[in-house]
Structure formats: C-alpha cells, structure tokens
mmCIF file of C-alpha atoms and ligand atoms in Angstrom:
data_model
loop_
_atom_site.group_PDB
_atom_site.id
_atom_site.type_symbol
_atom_site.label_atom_id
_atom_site.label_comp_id
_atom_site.label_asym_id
_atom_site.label_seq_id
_atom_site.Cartn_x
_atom_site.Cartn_y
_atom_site.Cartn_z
ATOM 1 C CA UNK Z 1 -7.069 22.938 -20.908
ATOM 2 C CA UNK Z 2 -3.189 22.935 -20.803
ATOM 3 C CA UNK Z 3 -1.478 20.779 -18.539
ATOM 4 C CA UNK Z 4 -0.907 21.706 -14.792
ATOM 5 C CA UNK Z 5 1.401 20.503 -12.477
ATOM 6 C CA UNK Z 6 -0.407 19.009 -9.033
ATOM 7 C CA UNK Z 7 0.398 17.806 -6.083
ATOM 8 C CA UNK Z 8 3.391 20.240 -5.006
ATOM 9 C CA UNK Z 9 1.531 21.432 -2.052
ATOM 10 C CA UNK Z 10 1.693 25.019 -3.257
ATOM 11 C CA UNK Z 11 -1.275 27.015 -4.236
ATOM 12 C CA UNK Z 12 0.351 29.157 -7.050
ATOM 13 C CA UNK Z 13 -0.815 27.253 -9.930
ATOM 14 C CA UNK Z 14 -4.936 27.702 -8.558
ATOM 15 C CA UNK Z 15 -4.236 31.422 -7.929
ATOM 16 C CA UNK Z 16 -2.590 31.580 -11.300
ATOM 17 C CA UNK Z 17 -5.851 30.215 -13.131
ATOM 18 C CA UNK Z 18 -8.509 32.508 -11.201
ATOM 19 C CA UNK Z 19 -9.638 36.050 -10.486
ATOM 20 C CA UNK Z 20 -11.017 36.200 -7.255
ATOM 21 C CA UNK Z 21 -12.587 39.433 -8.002
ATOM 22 C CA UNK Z 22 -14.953 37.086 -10.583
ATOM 23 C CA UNK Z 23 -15.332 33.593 -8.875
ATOM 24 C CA UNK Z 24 -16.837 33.400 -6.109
ATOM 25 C CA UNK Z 25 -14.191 30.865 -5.613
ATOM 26 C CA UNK Z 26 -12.179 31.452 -2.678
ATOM 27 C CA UNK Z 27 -8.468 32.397 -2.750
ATOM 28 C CA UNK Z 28 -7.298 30.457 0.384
ATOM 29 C CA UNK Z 29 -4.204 29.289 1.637
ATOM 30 C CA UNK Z 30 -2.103 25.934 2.644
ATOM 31 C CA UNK Z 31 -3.042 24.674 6.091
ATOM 32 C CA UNK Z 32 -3.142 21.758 7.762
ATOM 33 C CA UNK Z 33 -6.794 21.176 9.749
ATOM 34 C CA UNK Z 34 -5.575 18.071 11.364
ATOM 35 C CA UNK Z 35 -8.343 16.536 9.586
ATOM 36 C CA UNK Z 36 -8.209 13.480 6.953
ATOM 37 C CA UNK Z 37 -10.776 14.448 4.616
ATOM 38 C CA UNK Z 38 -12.192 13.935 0.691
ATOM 39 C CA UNK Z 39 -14.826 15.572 -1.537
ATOM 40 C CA UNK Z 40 -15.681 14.884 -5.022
ATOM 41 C CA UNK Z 41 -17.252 18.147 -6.969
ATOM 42 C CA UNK Z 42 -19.323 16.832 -9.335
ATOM 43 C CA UNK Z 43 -18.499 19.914 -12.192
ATOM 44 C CA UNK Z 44 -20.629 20.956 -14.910
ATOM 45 C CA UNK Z 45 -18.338 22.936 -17.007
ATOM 46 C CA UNK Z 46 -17.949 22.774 -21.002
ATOM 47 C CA UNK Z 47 -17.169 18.998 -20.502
ATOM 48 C CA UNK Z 48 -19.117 17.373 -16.945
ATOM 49 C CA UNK Z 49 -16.702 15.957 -15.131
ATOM 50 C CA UNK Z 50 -15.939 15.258 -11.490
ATOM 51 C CA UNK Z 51 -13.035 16.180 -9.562
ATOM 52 C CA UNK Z 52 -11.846 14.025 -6.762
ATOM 53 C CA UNK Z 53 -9.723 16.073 -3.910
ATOM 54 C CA UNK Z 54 -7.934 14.540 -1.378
ATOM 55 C CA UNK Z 55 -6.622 16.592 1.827
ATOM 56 C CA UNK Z 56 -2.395 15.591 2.175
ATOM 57 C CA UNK Z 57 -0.449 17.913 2.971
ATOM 58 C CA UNK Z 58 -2.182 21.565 3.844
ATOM 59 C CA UNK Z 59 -4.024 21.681 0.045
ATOM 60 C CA UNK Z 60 -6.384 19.384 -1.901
ATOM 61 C CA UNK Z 61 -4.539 17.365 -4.410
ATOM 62 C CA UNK Z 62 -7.042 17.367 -7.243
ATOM 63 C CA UNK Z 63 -7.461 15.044 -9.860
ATOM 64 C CA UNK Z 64 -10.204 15.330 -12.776
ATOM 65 C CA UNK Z 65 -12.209 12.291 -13.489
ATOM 66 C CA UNK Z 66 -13.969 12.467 -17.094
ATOM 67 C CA UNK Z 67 -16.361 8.912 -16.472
ATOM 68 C CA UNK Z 68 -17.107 9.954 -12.729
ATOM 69 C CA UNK Z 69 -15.524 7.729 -9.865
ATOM 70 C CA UNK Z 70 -15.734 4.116 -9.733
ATOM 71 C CA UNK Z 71 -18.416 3.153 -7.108
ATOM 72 C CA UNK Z 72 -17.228 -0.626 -7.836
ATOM 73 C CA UNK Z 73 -13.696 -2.565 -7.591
ATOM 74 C CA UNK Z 74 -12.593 -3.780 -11.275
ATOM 75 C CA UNK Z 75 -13.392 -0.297 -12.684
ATOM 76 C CA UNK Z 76 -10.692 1.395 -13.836
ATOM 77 C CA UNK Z 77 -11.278 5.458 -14.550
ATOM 78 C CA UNK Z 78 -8.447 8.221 -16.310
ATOM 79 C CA UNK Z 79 -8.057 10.282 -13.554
ATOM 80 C CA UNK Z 80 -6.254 13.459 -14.759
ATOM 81 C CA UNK Z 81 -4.277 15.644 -12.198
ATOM 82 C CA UNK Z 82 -4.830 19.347 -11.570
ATOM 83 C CA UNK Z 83 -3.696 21.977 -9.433
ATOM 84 C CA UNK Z 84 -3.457 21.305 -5.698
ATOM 85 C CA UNK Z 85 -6.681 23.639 -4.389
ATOM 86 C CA UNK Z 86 -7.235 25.205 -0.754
ATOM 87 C CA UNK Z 87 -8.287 22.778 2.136
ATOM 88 C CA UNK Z 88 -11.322 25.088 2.330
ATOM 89 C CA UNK Z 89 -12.233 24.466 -0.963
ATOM 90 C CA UNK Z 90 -13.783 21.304 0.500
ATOM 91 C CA UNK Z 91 -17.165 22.392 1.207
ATOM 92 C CA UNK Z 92 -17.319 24.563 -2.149
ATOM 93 C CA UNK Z 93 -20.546 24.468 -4.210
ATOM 94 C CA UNK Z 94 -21.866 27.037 -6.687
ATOM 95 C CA UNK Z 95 -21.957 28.786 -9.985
ATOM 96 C CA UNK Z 96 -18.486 29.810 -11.530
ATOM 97 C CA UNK Z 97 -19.466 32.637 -14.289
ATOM 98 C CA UNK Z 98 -19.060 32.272 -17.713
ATOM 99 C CA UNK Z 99 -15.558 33.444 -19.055
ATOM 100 C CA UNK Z 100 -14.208 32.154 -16.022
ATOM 101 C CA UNK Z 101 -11.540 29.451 -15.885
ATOM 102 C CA UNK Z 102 -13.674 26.338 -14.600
ATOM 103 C CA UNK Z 103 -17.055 28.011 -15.430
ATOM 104 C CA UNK Z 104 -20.201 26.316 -14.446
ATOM 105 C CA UNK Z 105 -21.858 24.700 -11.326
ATOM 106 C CA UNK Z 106 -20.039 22.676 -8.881
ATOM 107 C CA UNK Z 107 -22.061 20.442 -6.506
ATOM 108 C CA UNK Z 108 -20.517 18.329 -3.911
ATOM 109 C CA UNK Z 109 -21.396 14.429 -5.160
ATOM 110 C CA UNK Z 110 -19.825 12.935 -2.316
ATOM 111 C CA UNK Z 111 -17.159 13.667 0.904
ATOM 112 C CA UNK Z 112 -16.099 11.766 4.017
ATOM 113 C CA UNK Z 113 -12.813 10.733 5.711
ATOM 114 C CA UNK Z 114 -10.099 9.729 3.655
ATOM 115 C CA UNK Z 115 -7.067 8.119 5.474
ATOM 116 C CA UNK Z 116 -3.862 7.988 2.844
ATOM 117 C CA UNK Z 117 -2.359 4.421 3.269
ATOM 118 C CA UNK Z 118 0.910 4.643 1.138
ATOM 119 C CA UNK Z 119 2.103 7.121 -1.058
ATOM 120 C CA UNK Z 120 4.889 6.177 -3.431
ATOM 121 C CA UNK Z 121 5.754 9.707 -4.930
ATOM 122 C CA UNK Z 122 4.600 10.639 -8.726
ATOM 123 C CA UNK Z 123 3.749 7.394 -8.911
ATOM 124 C CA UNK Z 124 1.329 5.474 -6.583
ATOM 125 C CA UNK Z 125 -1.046 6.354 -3.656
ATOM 126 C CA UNK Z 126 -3.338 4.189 -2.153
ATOM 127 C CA UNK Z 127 -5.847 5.468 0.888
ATOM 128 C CA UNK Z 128 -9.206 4.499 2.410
ATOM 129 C CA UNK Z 129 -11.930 6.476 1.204
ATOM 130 C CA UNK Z 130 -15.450 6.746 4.471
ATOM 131 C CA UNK Z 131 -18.274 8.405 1.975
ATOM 132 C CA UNK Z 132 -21.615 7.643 1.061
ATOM 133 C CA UNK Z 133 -21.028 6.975 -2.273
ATOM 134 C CA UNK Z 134 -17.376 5.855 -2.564
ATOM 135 C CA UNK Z 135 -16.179 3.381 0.434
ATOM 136 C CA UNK Z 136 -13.406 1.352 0.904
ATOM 137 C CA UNK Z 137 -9.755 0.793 -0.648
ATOM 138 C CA UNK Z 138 -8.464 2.947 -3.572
ATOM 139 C CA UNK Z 139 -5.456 3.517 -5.631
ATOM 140 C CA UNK Z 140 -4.091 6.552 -8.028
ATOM 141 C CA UNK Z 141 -1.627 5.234 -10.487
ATOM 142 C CA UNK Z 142 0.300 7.468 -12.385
ATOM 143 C CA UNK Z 143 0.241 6.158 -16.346
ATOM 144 C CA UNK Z 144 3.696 5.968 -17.013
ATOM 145 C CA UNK Z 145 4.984 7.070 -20.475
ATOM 146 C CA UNK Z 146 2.559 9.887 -21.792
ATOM 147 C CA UNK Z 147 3.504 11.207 -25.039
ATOM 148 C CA UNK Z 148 2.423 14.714 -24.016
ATOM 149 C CA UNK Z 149 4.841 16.381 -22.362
ATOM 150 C CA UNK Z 150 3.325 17.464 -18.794
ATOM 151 C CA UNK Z 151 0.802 15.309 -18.900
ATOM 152 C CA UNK Z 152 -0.945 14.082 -15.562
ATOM 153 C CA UNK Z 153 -2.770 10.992 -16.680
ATOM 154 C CA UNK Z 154 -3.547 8.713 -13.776
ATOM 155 C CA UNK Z 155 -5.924 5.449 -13.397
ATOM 156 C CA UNK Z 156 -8.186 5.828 -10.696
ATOM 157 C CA UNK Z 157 -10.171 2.088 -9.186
ATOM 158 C CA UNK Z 158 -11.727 0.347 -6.086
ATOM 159 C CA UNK Z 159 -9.573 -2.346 -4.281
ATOM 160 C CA UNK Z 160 -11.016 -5.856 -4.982
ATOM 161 C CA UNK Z 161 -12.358 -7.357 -1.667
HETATM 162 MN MN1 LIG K 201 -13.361 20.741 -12.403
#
C-alpha cells in the first residue's frame, strides 16, 4: 500500500482509492454531526488489521493499527495514518469484494464517544476514548524521522493511571 496523506479534512484521497460502483462502501461527504465520536473496524484484508477513526473535523481521521489497539496503558502500538474517511463511515460493516482497494470484511470491534483533549498538529493528539473495549486517556504520536518519504508512522498507547 503506498503512502497516503491523512488528516487534511478532505475526502479526495478515499474517493481517489475506491469505485463506488464496486464497494458497497459509501462515497460520503465532510460534515460535522455535532457529535464526538470513535469506531475501530476490525479489517480482514490481505494483512488483518484494525483501523482506529476518530471524528475531528467533518471526516474520520484514520489510522491503521497492525497489533490491534492497546486495551492496557504501557502498550505502545505503530499506528499508521490513512486517508481521512466520511463521518458516516462510522457505522460501516461488511464485505469489500475482491480486487477492490481494502478488500475483505470489516466488522466494527469497538465505538463510543471520543472527546479530543489537545491536538498539537502533525505531531501529537491526545483525547478520551468512552468504548467498551478501549476507555480512558490516549495519545497519537507522530514518529519523527521516517526514512520513507510520506510515511505516516505514528505510536498509538493508553495513558498510565
Ligand atoms: Mn483497513
């Protein structure tokens, strides 16, 4: 998968990837619900993974999580950003066919409210998470220094205490 650039607010780079007339993905647009919200999709694709969305901003900035969220603080997980998805994309779940980008089933693993605490641009944002699964305070920090160009690499953990 080549590296794509999240977190702009702009839903080019998802419409870019798909063909709407194959996914039953839906094409959506920015909007702001007024609601403070997270999902994880728990994706079974060529590589399982699960992708972590949080609502900011009108879109869901998306991040892919190889190991699967830390449920526990001292857990650090590579978190790798991907294109910021529609806000309705939240309650997505089903089968993506093959030859499709993303193809494969998506199931939600866990959603709840997610209220974003501070956000240092590109580089830092830490927000309370209200799900079954994850609960509490988390961070996204952006790994600085990666030696492919592009590259969206973040580190994704639990608050101690
Ligand atoms: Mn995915």
């Amino acid at each position: 998968m080549s590296p794509v650039k999240g977190g702009k607010g702009s839903l080019k780079e998802y419409k870019k990837r798909r063909d709407f007339s194959k996914s039953p993905e839906l094409e959506g647009k920015p909007k702001s619900t007024g609601k403070k919200r997270f999902v994880v999709h728990e994706h079974h694709a060529t590589r399982l993974h699960w992708d972590l969305r949080l609502e900011i901003g009108g879109v869901l900035r998306s991040w892919a999580v190889p190991k699967g969220p830390p449920e526990e603080p001292g857990v650090k997980r590579l978190a790798v950003q991907t294109e910021d998805h529609p806000v309705d994309y939240i309650d997505f779940e089903g089968v993506i066919p093959e030859g499709n980008y993303g193809a494969g089933t998506v199931e939600i693993w866990d959603a709840g409210s997610m209220e974003l605490v501070e956000e240092k641009k590109d580089k830092e944002l830490k927000f309370t998470l209200g799900g079954k699964k994850l609960s509490g305070i988390y961070y996204l920090l952006k790994i600085k220094g990666g030696k492919i160009p592009g590259e969206k690499n973040w580190l994704f953990f639990k608050a101690k205490g």
